[in-house]
Structure formats: structure tokens, C-alpha cells
PDB file of C-alpha atoms in Angstrom:
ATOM      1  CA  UNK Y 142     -34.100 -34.819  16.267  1.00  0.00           C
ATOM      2  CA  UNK Y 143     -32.325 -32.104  14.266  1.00  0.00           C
ATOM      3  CA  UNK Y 144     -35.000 -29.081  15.786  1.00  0.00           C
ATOM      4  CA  UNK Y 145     -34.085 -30.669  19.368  1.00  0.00           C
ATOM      5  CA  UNK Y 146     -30.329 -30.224  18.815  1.00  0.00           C
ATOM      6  CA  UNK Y 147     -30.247 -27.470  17.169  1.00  0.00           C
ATOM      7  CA  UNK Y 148     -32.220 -25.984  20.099  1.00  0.00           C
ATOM      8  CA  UNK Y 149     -30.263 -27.241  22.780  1.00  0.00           C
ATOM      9  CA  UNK Y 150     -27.057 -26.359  21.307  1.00  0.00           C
ATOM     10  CA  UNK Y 151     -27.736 -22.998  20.562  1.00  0.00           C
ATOM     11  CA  UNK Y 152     -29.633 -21.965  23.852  1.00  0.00           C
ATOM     12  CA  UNK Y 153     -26.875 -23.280  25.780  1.00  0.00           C
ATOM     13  CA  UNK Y 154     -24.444 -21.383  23.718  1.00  0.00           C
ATOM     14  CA  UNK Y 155     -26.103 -18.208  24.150  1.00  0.00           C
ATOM     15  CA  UNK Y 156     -26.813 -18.571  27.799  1.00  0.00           C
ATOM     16  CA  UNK Y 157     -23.631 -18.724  28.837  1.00  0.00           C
ATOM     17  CA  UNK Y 158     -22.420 -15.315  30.037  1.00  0.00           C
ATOM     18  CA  UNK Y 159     -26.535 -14.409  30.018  1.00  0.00           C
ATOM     19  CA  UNK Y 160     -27.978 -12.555  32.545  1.00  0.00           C
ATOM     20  CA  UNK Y 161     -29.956 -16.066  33.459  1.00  0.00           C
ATOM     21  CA  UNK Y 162     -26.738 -17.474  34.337  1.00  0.00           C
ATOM     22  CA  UNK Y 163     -25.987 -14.486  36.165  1.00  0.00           C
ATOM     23  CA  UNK Y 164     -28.825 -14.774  37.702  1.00  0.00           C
ATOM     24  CA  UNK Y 165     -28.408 -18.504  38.849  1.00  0.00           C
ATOM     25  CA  UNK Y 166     -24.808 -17.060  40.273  1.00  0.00           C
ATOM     26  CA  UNK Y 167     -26.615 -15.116  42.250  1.00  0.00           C
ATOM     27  CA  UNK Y 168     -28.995 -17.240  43.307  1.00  0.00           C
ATOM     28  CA  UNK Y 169     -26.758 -20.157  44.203  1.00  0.00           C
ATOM     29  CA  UNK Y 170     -24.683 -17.374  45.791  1.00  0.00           C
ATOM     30  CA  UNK Y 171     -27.355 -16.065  48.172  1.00  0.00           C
ATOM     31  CA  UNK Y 172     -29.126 -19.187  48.944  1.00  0.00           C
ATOM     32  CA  UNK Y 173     -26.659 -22.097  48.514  1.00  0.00           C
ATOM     33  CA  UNK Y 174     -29.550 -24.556  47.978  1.00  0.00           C
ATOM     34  CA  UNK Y 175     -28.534 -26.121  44.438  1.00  0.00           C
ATOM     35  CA  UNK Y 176     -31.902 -28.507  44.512  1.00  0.00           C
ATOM     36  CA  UNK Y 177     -34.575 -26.163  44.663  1.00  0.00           C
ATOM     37  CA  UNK Y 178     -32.606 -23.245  42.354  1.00  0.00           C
ATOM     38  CA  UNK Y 179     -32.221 -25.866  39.745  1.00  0.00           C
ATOM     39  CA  UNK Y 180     -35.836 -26.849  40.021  1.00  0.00           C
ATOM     40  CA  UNK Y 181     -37.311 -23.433  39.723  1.00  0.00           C
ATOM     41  CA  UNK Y 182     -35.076 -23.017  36.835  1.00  0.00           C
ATOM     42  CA  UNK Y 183     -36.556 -26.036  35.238  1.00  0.00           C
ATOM     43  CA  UNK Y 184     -39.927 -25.062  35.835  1.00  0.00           C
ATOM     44  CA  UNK Y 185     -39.793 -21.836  34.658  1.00  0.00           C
ATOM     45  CA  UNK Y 186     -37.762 -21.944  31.632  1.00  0.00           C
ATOM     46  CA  UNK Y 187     -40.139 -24.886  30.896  1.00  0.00           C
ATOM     47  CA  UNK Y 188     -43.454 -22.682  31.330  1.00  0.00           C
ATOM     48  CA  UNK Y 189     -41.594 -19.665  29.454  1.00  0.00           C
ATOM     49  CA  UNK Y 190     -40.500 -21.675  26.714  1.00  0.00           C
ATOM     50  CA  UNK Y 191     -43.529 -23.373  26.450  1.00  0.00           C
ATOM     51  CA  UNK Y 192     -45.041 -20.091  25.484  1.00  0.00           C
ATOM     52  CA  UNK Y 193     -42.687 -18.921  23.488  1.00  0.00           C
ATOM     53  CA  UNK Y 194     -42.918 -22.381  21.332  1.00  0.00           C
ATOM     54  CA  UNK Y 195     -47.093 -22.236  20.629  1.00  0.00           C
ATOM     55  CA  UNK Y 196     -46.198 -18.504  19.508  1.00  0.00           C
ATOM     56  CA  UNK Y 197     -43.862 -19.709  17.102  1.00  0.00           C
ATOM     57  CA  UNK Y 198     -45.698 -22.504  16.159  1.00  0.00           C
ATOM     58  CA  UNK Y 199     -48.703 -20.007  15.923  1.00  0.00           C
ATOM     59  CA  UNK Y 200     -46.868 -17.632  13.706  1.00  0.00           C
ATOM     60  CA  UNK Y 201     -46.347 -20.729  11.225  1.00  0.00           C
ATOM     61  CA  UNK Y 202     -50.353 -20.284  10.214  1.00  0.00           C
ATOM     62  CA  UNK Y 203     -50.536 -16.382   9.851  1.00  0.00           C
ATOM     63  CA  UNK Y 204     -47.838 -15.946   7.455  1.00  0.00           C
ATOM     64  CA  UNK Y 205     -46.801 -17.284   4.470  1.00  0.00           C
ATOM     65  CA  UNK Y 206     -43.942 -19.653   4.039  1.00  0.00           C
ATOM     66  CA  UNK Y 207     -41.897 -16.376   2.292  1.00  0.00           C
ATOM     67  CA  UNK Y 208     -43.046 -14.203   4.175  1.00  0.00           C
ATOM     68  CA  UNK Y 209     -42.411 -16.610   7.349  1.00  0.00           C
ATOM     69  CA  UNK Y 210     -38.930 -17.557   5.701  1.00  0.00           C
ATOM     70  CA  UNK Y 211     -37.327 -13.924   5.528  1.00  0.00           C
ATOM     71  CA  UNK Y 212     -38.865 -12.763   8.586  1.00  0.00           C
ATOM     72  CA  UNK Y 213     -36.909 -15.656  10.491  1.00  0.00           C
ATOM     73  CA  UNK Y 214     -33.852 -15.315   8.000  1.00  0.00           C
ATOM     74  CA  UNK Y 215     -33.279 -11.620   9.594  1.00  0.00           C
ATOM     75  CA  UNK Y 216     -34.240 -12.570  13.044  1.00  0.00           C
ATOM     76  CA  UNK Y 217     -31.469 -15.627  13.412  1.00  0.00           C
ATOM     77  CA  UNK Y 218     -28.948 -12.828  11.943  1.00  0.00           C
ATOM     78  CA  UNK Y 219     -30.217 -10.438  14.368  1.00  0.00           C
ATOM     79  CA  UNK Y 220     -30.020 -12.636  16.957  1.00  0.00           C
ATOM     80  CA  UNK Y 221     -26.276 -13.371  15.980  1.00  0.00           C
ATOM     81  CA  UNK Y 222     -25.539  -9.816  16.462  1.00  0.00           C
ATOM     82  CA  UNK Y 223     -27.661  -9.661  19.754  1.00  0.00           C
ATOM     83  CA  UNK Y 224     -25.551 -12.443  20.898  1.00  0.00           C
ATOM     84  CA  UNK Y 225     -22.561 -10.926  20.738  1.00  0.00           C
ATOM     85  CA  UNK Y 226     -24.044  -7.957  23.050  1.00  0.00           C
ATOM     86  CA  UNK Y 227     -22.622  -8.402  26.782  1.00  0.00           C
ATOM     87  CA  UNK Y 228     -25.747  -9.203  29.142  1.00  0.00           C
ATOM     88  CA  UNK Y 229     -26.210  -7.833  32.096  1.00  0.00           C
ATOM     89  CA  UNK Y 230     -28.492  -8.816  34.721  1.00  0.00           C
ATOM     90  CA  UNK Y 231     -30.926  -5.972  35.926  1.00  0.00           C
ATOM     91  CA  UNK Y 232     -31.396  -4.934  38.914  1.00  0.00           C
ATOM     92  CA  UNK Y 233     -34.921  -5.354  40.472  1.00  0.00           C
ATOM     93  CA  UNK Y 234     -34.176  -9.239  39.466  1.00  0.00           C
ATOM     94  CA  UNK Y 235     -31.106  -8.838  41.610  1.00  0.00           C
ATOM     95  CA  UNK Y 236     -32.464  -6.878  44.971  1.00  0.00           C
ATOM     96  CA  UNK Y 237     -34.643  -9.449  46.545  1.00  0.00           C
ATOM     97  CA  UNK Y 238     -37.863  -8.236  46.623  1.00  0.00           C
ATOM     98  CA  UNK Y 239     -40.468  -7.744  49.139  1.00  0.00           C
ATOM     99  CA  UNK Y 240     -42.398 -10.797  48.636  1.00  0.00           C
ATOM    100  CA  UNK Y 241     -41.155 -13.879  50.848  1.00  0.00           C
ATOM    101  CA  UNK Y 242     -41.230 -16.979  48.509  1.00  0.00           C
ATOM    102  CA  UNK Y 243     -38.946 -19.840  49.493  1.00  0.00           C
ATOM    103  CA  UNK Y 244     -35.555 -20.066  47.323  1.00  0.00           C
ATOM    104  CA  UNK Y 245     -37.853 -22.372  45.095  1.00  0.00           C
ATOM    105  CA  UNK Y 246     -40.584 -19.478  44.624  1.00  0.00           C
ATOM    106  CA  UNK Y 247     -37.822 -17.145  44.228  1.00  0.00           C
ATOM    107  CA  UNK Y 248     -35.787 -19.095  41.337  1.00  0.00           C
ATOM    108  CA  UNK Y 249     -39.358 -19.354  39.381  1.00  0.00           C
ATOM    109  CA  UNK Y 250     -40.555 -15.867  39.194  1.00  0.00           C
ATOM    110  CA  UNK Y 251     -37.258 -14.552  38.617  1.00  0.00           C
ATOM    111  CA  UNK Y 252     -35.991 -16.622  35.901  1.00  0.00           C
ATOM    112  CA  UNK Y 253     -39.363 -16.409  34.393  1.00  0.00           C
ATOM    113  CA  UNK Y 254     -39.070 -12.721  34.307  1.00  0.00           C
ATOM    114  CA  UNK Y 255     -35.738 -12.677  33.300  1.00  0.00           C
ATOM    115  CA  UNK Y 256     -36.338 -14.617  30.145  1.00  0.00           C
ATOM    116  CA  UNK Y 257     -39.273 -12.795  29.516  1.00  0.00           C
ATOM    117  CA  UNK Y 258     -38.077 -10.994  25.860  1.00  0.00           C
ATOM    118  CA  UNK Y 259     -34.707 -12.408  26.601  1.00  0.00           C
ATOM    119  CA  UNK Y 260     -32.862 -13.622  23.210  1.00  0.00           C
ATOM    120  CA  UNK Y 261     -32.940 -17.414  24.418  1.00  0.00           C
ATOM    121  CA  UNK Y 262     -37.001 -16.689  24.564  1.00  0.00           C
ATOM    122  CA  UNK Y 263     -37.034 -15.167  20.714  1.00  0.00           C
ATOM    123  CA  UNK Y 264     -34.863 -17.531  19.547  1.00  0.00           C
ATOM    124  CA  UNK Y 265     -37.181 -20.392  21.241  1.00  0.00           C
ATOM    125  CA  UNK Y 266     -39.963 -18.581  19.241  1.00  0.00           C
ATOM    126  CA  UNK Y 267     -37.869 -18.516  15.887  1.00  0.00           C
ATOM    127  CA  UNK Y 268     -36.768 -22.102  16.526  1.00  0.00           C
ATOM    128  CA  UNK Y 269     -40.006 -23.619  17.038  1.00  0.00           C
ATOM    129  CA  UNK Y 270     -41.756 -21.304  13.767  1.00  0.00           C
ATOM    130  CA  UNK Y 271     -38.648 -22.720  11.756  1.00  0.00           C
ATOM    131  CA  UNK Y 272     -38.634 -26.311  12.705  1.00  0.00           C
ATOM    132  CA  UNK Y 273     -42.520 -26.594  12.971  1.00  0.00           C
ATOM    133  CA  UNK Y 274     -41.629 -29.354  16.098  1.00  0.00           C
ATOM    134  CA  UNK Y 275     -43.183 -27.216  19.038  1.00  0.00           C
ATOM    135  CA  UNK Y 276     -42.108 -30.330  21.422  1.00  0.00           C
ATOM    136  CA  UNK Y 277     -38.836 -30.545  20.064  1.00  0.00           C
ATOM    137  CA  UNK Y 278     -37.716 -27.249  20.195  1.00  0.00           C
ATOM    138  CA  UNK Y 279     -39.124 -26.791  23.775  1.00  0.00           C
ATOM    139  CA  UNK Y 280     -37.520 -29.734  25.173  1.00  0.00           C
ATOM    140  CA  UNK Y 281     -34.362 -28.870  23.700  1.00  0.00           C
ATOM    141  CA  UNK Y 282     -34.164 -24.608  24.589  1.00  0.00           C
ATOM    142  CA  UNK Y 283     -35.167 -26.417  28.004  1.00  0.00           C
ATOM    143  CA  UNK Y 284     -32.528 -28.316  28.416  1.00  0.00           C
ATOM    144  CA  UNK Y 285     -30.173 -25.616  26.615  1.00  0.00           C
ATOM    145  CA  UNK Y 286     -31.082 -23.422  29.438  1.00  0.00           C
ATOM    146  CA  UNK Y 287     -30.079 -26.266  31.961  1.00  0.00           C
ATOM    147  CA  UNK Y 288     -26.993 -27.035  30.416  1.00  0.00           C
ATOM    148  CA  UNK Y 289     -25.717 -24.176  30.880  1.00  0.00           C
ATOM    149  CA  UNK Y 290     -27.468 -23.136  33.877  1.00  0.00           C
ATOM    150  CA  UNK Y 291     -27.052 -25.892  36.387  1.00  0.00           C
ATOM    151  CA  UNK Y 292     -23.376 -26.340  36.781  1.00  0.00           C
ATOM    152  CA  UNK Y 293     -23.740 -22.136  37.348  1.00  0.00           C
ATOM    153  CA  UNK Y 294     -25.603 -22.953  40.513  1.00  0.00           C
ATOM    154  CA  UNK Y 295     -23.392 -26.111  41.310  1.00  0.00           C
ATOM    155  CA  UNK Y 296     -20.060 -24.577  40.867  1.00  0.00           C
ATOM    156  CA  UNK Y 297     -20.920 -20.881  41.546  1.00  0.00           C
ATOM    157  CA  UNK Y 298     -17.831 -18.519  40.913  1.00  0.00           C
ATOM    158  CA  UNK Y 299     -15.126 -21.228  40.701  1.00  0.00           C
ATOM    159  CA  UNK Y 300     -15.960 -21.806  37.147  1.00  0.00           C
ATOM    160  CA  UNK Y 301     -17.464 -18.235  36.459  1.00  0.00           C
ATOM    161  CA  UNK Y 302     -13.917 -16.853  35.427  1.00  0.00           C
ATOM    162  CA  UNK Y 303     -12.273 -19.671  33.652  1.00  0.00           C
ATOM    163  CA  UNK Y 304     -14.773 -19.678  30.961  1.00  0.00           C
ATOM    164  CA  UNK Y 305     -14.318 -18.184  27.340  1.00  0.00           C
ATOM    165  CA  UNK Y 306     -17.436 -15.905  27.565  1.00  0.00           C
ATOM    166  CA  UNK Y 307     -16.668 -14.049  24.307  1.00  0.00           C
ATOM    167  CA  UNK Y 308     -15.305 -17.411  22.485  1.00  0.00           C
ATOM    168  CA  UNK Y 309     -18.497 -18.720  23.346  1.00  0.00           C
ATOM    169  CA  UNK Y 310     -20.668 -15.458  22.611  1.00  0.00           C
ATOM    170  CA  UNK Y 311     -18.758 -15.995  19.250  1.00  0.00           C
ATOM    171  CA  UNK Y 312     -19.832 -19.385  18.534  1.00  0.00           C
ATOM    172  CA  UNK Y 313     -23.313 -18.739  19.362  1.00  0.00           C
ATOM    173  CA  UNK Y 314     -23.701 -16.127  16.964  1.00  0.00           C
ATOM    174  CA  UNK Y 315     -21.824 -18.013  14.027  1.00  0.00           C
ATOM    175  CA  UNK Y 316     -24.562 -20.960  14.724  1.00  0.00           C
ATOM    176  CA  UNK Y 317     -27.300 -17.783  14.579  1.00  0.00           C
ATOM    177  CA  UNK Y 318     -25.705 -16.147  11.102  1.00  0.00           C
ATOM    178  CA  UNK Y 319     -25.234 -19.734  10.063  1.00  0.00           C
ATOM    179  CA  UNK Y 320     -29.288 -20.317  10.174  1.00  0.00           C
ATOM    180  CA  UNK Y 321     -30.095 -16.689   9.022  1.00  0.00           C
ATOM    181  CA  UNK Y 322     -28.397 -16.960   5.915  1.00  0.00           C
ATOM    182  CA  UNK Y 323     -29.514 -20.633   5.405  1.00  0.00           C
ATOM    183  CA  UNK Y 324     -32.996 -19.716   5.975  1.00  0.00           C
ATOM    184  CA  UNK Y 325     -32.604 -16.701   3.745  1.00  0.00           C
ATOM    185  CA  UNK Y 326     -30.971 -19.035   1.191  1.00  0.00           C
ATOM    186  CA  UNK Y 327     -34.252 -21.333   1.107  1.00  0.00           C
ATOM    187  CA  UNK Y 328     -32.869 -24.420   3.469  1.00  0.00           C
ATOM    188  CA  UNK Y 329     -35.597 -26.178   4.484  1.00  0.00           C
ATOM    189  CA  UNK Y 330     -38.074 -25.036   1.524  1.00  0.00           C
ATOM    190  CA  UNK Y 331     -38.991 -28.941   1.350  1.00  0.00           C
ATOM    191  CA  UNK Y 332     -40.097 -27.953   5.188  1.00  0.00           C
ATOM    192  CA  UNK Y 333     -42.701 -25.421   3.778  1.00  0.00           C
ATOM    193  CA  UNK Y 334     -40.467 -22.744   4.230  1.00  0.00           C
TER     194      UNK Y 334
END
């Protein structure tokens, strides 16, 4: 229960003010069909973090638990840092492309993209090497992701300026520095780490 949580928590902490949630402002802006954005969200933060979770779970049997343990230690304080970093959302994500795919087609392959090296993807890859609960952590940077993604593409741009993006941002990476320097300490040692 803790890995799912923990995941949730933090991926919807960190997504807010993301280009992903940028992205789903745009989305919902441009289409203004909430069912089928939110779906293709769902599906392909899903699929992504799916992949991102059997890596981390993968990484688990190359290294050892040291090893394993101060590699993640510097990566959740990285990732702290990296939250604090403004996002952005790029531009070919944002120019509707050439290809005609439905507004569900659309919402898949460009969230998919977008959280391709994203931090919410690395952190789903950290999560699921620390807690060693592949399931757990996916279901939980899942619905992270849809947390703070949904009411993006429900309320659009009346909520987009009456949240504390940098409060937030702030929170995000104290929860990050929080598990870096736990990890570093040796939490979870009984875990294998």
C-alpha cells in the first residue's frame, strides 16, 4: 500500500504545472471532448508507465542492493531539483500533426510521447526499482497522472490560474529530497536495499 501512495502522491504532485497537463489544456482546449481525452490519457500513461515499471523492476536484478540504493538515493534528489524546473510543453506535441487520428488517437500518441523521458516516467522507474511492487507503483503513477490530469481537461483554464504551481512544484520536490536522503540513509535496507 505504501509503494501505491507514495506513487500516486508524488506523480500527481509533480504533474501539476507539467507539460502533460499542459498538454491535456490543450487538448481539452482544441477538442472539448473530456471522455475520449481522459481515456487516451489513461491508456497511455498506463502503457508508458507500464514500461517504465518492468525497467525498474528489471534494474532491481542487475545491480546490487548498494549499488541499487545510491544510484536511486541521487536520482530522487535529482528529481527534487528537476521538479522544481518550470515545464514547458514542446512544440511538435502542440502543432497537430499531419496524421488524422480521432481526439482519442490523438490524446494516446501524444501523451505517450510526452512522457516519454519525462520526470513522472523516471520517477515511475525509480519508484518501482525502490519499492520492488511493479503493480503498485504502476497503478499508483497511473492514477497520479489522472489526478492531476483529468480535472485539467474538465475544467480547462478556469482552474489553470488559481493554482499554486510553484507551492506545489515545492512540495513535490521536498517528497523527492525526502526519499533521496532516506534512501541514501539506508530506509528500507530490511527491503533489500
Amino acid at each position: 500500500m505504501e509503494a501505491f501512495l507514495v506513487s500516486t502522491g508524488l506523480v500527481a504532485l509533480a504533474e501539476i504545472g507539467d507539460k502533460t497537463q499542459l498538454l491535456a489544456f490543450l487538448l481539452a482546449a482544441r477538442f472539448r471532448k473530456p471522455l475520449p481525452i481522459c481515456l487516451g490519457i489513461l491508456i497511455a500513461t498506463a502503457v508508458n508507465h507500464a514500461g517504465a515499471g518492468a525497467l525498474g523492476a528489471w534494474i532491481t536484478t542487475l545491480l546490487s542492493p548498494q549499488a541499487l540504493r545510491w544510484i536511486l538515493g541521487v536520482g530522487f534528489v535529482a528529481m527534487a531539483i528537476w521538479t522544481l524546473i518550470p515545464d514547458k510543453i514542446d512544440e511538435e506535441l502542440e502543432g497537430g500533426g499531419k496524421f488524422k487520428l480521432g481526439v482519442l488517437g490523438t490524446t494516446i500518441v501524444a501523451f505517450f510521447l510526452a512522457e516519454m523521458g519525462d520526470k513522472t516516467q523516471i520517477a515511475t522507474v525509480a519508484m518501482a526499482a525502490r519499492f520492488n511492487d511493479f503493480w503498485a507503483v504502476v497503478a499508483g503513477t497511473t492514477l497520479g497522472m489522472m489526478i492531476a490530469n483529468v480535472p485539467a481537461v474538465l475544467l480547462g483554464d478556469r482552474i489553470a490560474h488559481k493554482i499554486p504551481v510553484r507551492l506545489v512544484h515545492g512540495v513535490a520536490a521536498a517528497i523527492f529530497a525526502v526519499l533521496g536522503v532516506a534512501t541514501l540513509l539506508g530506509a528500507g535496507e530490511g527491503l533489500g536495499f
